[in-house]
Amino acid sequence: MLSGLFNYDNPVWRFIGKFWDVLIVNILWGICSVPVFTIGASTTAMYYVTLRLARDEDGYTIRSFFKSFKDNFKQATVIWLIFLAVGALLGFDIYYFIQAVSASTFRTVMLSIFLAMTFIWLAMFTYVFPLQSRFYNPVKRTIFNSFFMSVRHVFSTIGMLVIDGVIVFLAFSYIPQLLIFGVALIAFFNSYLFNHIFKRYIPQEENPADMELRPLFADEGEGPGGTGSPS
């Protein structure tokens, strides 16, 4: 009985081990995100690891993180800067209509439009880096796929955003210990849903060992020679 309890393959220990990996990934994400412009590559690398953890795939956490960080650096950075610019513009527009425009039907309509656009931006932002970590595709196609999938799987999208909000609320209100796991904890929980969603877009007739080399919604002639890195 005791030998089973202390066996690493015991579900309890594997569960604890995953959270240790999440803690390590959060530290790596924080360190690699310090320059700010590297946040895209750090987030992609984070999802590279958490998606594998959610699939119960063994591997070296630190090595896997830096492998993805290096392989995806250029493309993930471009994606991050695009989303950062759009997010800043939306934030400015919302601030402007709240602070500088007097209450009117026009302000209400414009605020509604920009808030709806912000929700779409947030939904796409939730998907784009997991997609970058999992599939080979050009920047434009990865961004399009993030929009397509966030809309097609809208209930999963809303579910993830709600779960993410709850985790943030609990971490800053009632369970501050969650802060040690940081954004990696959010990525870890999201990864279970992402694996379920992504599975639908991987051809089942292919050899499972080669699935990660397949592009998502690739144009004819596109293949693993793209700049993205699968997980």
GROMACS .gro file of C-alpha atoms in nm:
model
  231
    1MET     CA    1   0.000   0.000   0.000
    2LEU     CA    2   0.276   0.243   0.096
    3SER     CA    3   0.477   0.153  -0.213
    4GLY     CA    4   0.176   0.245  -0.427
    5LEU     CA    5   0.127   0.569  -0.238
    6PHE     CA    6   0.485   0.683  -0.298
    7ASN     CA    7   0.499   0.559  -0.656
    8TYR     CA    8   0.554   0.852  -0.894
    9ASP     CA    9   0.294   0.707  -1.131
   10ASN     CA   10   0.032   0.747  -0.859
   11PRO     CA   11  -0.235   0.993  -0.989
   12VAL     CA   12  -0.195   1.209  -0.680
   13TRP     CA   13   0.179   1.253  -0.728
   14ARG     CA   14   0.139   1.311  -1.101
   15PHE     CA   15  -0.117   1.582  -1.022
   16ILE     CA   16   0.122   1.744  -0.772
   17GLY     CA   17   0.405   1.712  -1.023
   18LYS     CA   18   0.204   1.902  -1.284
   19PHE     CA   19   0.157   2.194  -1.048
   20TRP     CA   20   0.530   2.196  -0.978
   21ASP     CA   21   0.585   2.221  -1.353
   22VAL     CA   22   0.327   2.502  -1.370
   23LEU     CA   23   0.521   2.689  -1.102
   24ILE     CA   24   0.845   2.649  -1.298
   25VAL     CA   25   0.678   2.763  -1.620
   26ASN     CA   26   0.539   3.071  -1.447
   27ILE     CA   27   0.887   3.167  -1.327
   28LEU     CA   28   1.030   3.116  -1.676
   29TRP     CA   29   0.745   3.316  -1.831
   30GLY     CA   30   0.806   3.605  -1.590
   31ILE     CA   31   1.180   3.615  -1.651
   32CYS     CA   32   1.150   3.590  -2.030
   33SER     CA   33   0.874   3.853  -2.042
   34VAL     CA   34   1.079   4.125  -1.871
   35PRO     CA   35   1.176   4.299  -2.200
   36VAL     CA   36   0.796   4.324  -2.274
   37PHE     CA   37   0.836   4.273  -2.650
   38THR     CA   38   0.916   3.907  -2.574
   39ILE     CA   39   0.581   3.842  -2.405
   40GLY     CA   40   0.445   3.681  -2.721
   41ALA     CA   41   0.727   3.428  -2.740
   42SER     CA   42   0.707   3.364  -2.364
   43THR     CA   43   0.333   3.305  -2.377
   44THR     CA   44   0.369   3.070  -2.674
   45ALA     CA   45   0.638   2.874  -2.490
   46MET     CA   46   0.420   2.863  -2.180
   47TYR     CA   47   0.133   2.710  -2.376
   48TYR     CA   48   0.372   2.472  -2.548
   49VAL     CA   49   0.446   2.322  -2.205
   50THR     CA   50   0.097   2.343  -2.050
   51LEU     CA   51  -0.068   2.182  -2.354
   52ARG     CA   52   0.172   1.891  -2.316
   53LEU     CA   53   0.102   1.870  -1.944
   54ALA     CA   54  -0.272   1.862  -2.011
   55ARG     CA   55  -0.215   1.579  -2.261
   56ASP     CA   56  -0.016   1.386  -1.996
   57GLU     CA   57   0.294   1.391  -2.214
   58ASP     CA   58   0.622   1.359  -2.032
   59GLY     CA   59   0.910   1.588  -2.113
   60TYR     CA   60   1.167   1.828  -1.976
   61THR     CA   61   0.982   2.143  -1.875
   62ILE     CA   62   1.268   2.390  -1.895
   63ARG     CA   63   1.410   2.246  -2.217
   64SER     CA   64   1.064   2.238  -2.378
   65PHE     CA   65   0.995   2.597  -2.278
   66PHE     CA   66   1.315   2.734  -2.430
   67LYS     CA   67   1.278   2.516  -2.740
   68SER     CA   68   0.942   2.673  -2.815
   69PHE     CA   69   1.064   3.019  -2.715
   70LYS     CA   70   1.347   2.998  -2.967
   71ASP     CA   71   1.150   2.833  -3.248
   72ASN     CA   72   0.854   3.073  -3.222
   73PHE     CA   73   1.035   3.392  -3.123
   74LYS     CA   74   1.005   3.582  -3.451
   75GLN     CA   75   0.647   3.495  -3.540
   76ALA     CA   76   0.511   3.513  -3.184
   77THR     CA   77   0.673   3.855  -3.138
   78VAL     CA   78   0.505   3.988  -3.452
   79ILE     CA   79   0.168   3.854  -3.332
   80TRP     CA   80   0.219   4.005  -2.987
   81LEU     CA   81   0.307   4.350  -3.123
   82ILE     CA   82   0.000   4.346  -3.349
   83PHE     CA   83  -0.232   4.253  -3.062
   84LEU     CA   84  -0.060   4.503  -2.832
   85ALA     CA   85  -0.114   4.786  -3.080
   86VAL     CA   86  -0.479   4.696  -3.141
   87GLY     CA   87  -0.545   4.652  -2.768
   88ALA     CA   88  -0.388   4.990  -2.690
   89LEU     CA   89  -0.600   5.156  -2.959
   90LEU     CA   90  -0.919   4.999  -2.826
   91GLY     CA   91  -0.827   5.102  -2.472
   92PHE     CA   92  -0.767   5.460  -2.581
   93ASP     CA   93  -1.098   5.475  -2.770
   94ILE     CA   94  -1.293   5.346  -2.470
   95TYR     CA   95  -1.116   5.588  -2.236
   96TYR     CA   96  -1.181   5.878  -2.476
   97PHE     CA   97  -1.554   5.816  -2.504
   98ILE     CA   98  -1.589   5.771  -2.128
   99GLN     CA   99  -1.387   6.078  -2.028
  100ALA     CA  100  -1.406   6.325  -2.316
  101VAL     CA  101  -1.753   6.275  -2.464
  102SER     CA  102  -2.061   6.387  -2.277
  103ALA     CA  103  -2.341   6.141  -2.209
  104SER     CA  104  -2.546   6.089  -2.523
  105THR     CA  105  -2.687   5.823  -2.751
  106PHE     CA  106  -2.378   5.860  -2.970
  107ARG     CA  107  -2.143   5.786  -2.678
  108THR     CA  108  -2.351   5.485  -2.574
  109VAL     CA  109  -2.346   5.344  -2.927
  110MET     CA  110  -1.973   5.400  -2.973
  111LEU     CA  111  -1.890   5.253  -2.633
  112SER     CA  112  -2.101   4.947  -2.713
  113ILE     CA  113  -1.916   4.902  -3.042
  114PHE     CA  114  -1.570   4.936  -2.888
  115LEU     CA  115  -1.658   4.709  -2.595
  116ALA     CA  116  -1.781   4.444  -2.839
  117MET     CA  117  -1.457   4.481  -3.036
  118THR     CA  118  -1.260   4.450  -2.712
  119PHE     CA  119  -1.440   4.124  -2.631
  120ILE     CA  120  -1.350   3.989  -2.977
  121TRP     CA  121  -0.989   4.104  -2.926
  122LEU     CA  122  -0.976   3.930  -2.588
  123ALA     CA  123  -1.123   3.610  -2.732
  124MET     CA  124  -0.871   3.608  -3.017
  125PHE     CA  125  -0.587   3.688  -2.777
  126THR     CA  126  -0.688   3.384  -2.570
  127TYR     CA  127  -0.652   3.154  -2.872
  128VAL     CA  128  -0.370   3.300  -3.078
  129PHE     CA  129  -0.067   3.190  -2.873
  130PRO     CA  130  -0.192   2.837  -2.804
  131LEU     CA  131  -0.248   2.808  -3.180
  132GLN     CA  132   0.101   2.940  -3.248
  133SER     CA  133   0.246   2.681  -3.012
  134ARG     CA  134   0.050   2.392  -3.165
  135PHE     CA  135   0.033   2.443  -3.543
  136TYR     CA  136   0.246   2.557  -3.834
  137ASN     CA  137   0.093   2.861  -4.005
  138PRO     CA  138   0.189   3.212  -4.122
  139VAL     CA  139   0.106   3.507  -3.895
  140LYS     CA  140  -0.199   3.611  -4.097
  141ARG     CA  141  -0.344   3.260  -4.094
  142THR     CA  142  -0.278   3.213  -3.722
  143ILE     CA  143  -0.461   3.536  -3.641
  144PHE     CA  144  -0.750   3.439  -3.869
  145ASN     CA  145  -0.770   3.097  -3.704
  146SER     CA  146  -0.784   3.259  -3.361
  147PHE     CA  147  -1.089   3.457  -3.472
  148PHE     CA  148  -1.252   3.162  -3.647
  149MET     CA  149  -1.209   2.920  -3.359
  150SER     CA  150  -1.304   3.166  -3.085
  151VAL     CA  151  -1.634   3.227  -3.268
  152ARG     CA  152  -1.699   2.868  -3.370
  153HIS     CA  153  -1.637   2.746  -3.015
  154VAL     CA  154  -1.795   3.049  -2.852
  155PHE     CA  155  -1.923   2.860  -2.546
  156SER     CA  156  -1.577   2.721  -2.475
  157THR     CA  157  -1.437   3.070  -2.531
  158ILE     CA  158  -1.678   3.224  -2.283
  159GLY     CA  159  -1.611   2.939  -2.041
  160MET     CA  160  -1.236   3.001  -2.053
  161LEU     CA  161  -1.277   3.375  -2.005
  162VAL     CA  162  -1.505   3.315  -1.705
  163ILE     CA  163  -1.266   3.060  -1.552
  164ASP     CA  164  -0.973   3.296  -1.609
  165GLY     CA  165  -1.167   3.579  -1.443
  166VAL     CA  166  -1.254   3.360  -1.145
  167ILE     CA  167  -0.891   3.254  -1.099
  168VAL     CA  168  -0.775   3.617  -1.109
  169PHE     CA  169  -1.050   3.720  -0.866
  170LEU     CA  170  -0.967   3.442  -0.619
  171ALA     CA  171  -0.594   3.509  -0.643
  172PHE     CA  172  -0.632   3.878  -0.558
  173SER     CA  173  -0.918   3.840  -0.310
  174TYR     CA  174  -0.929   3.513  -0.119
  175ILE     CA  175  -0.646   3.279  -0.219
  176PRO     CA  176  -0.330   3.489  -0.270
  177GLN     CA  177  -0.126   3.167  -0.275
  178LEU     CA  178  -0.248   3.120  -0.633
  179LEU     CA  179  -0.030   3.414  -0.734
  180ILE     CA  180   0.282   3.196  -0.715
  181PHE     CA  181   0.145   3.003  -1.014
  182GLY     CA  182   0.060   3.326  -1.198
  183VAL     CA  183  -0.053   3.327  -1.559
  184ALA     CA  184   0.077   2.972  -1.605
  185LEU     CA  185  -0.209   2.846  -1.388
  186ILE     CA  186  -0.459   3.011  -1.624
  187ALA     CA  187  -0.279   2.862  -1.924
  188PHE     CA  188  -0.280   2.519  -1.759
  189PHE     CA  189  -0.657   2.514  -1.705
  190ASN     CA  190  -0.720   2.661  -2.050
  191SER     CA  191  -0.502   2.391  -2.204
  192TYR     CA  192  -0.750   2.117  -2.119
  193LEU     CA  193  -1.015   2.293  -2.324
  194PHE     CA  194  -0.772   2.383  -2.601
  195ASN     CA  195  -0.659   2.022  -2.639
  196HIS     CA  196  -1.023   1.918  -2.672
  197ILE     CA  197  -1.083   2.187  -2.936
  198PHE     CA  198  -0.759   2.136  -3.130
  199LYS     CA  199  -0.817   1.762  -3.150
  200ARG     CA  200  -1.104   1.829  -3.390
  201TYR     CA  201  -0.868   1.991  -3.640
  202ILE     CA  202  -0.606   1.717  -3.650
  203PRO     CA  203  -0.669   1.448  -3.917
  204GLN     CA  204  -0.751   1.128  -3.732
  205GLU     CA  205  -0.621   0.904  -4.009
  206GLU     CA  206  -0.270   1.035  -3.966
  207ASN     CA  207  -0.011   0.869  -3.749
  208PRO     CA  208  -0.053   1.024  -3.398
  209ALA     CA  209   0.323   1.067  -3.378
  210ASP     CA  210   0.310   1.294  -3.683
  211MET     CA  211   0.000   1.494  -3.593
  212GLU     CA  212   0.191   1.782  -3.447
  213LEU     CA  213   0.356   1.836  -3.784
  214ARG     CA  214   0.029   1.907  -3.963
  215PRO     CA  215  -0.074   2.265  -4.039
  216LEU     CA  216  -0.414   2.396  -3.939
  217PHE     CA  217  -0.633   2.513  -4.230
  218ALA     CA  218  -0.319   2.533  -4.443
  219ASP     CA  219  -0.331   2.664  -4.797
  220GLU     CA  220  -0.239   2.420  -5.070
  221GLY     CA  221   0.135   2.385  -5.070
  222GLU     CA  222   0.178   2.494  -4.707
  223GLY     CA  223   0.343   2.251  -4.476
  224PRO     CA  224   0.572   2.207  -4.182
  225GLY     CA  225   0.817   2.446  -4.342
  226GLY     CA  226   0.630   2.735  -4.184
  227THR     CA  227   0.766   2.945  -3.902
  228GLY     CA  228   0.539   2.819  -3.626
  229SER     CA  229   0.634   2.541  -3.390
  230PRO     CA  230   0.398   2.259  -3.290
  231SER     CA  231   0.378   2.126  -2.939
   0.00000   0.00000   0.00000
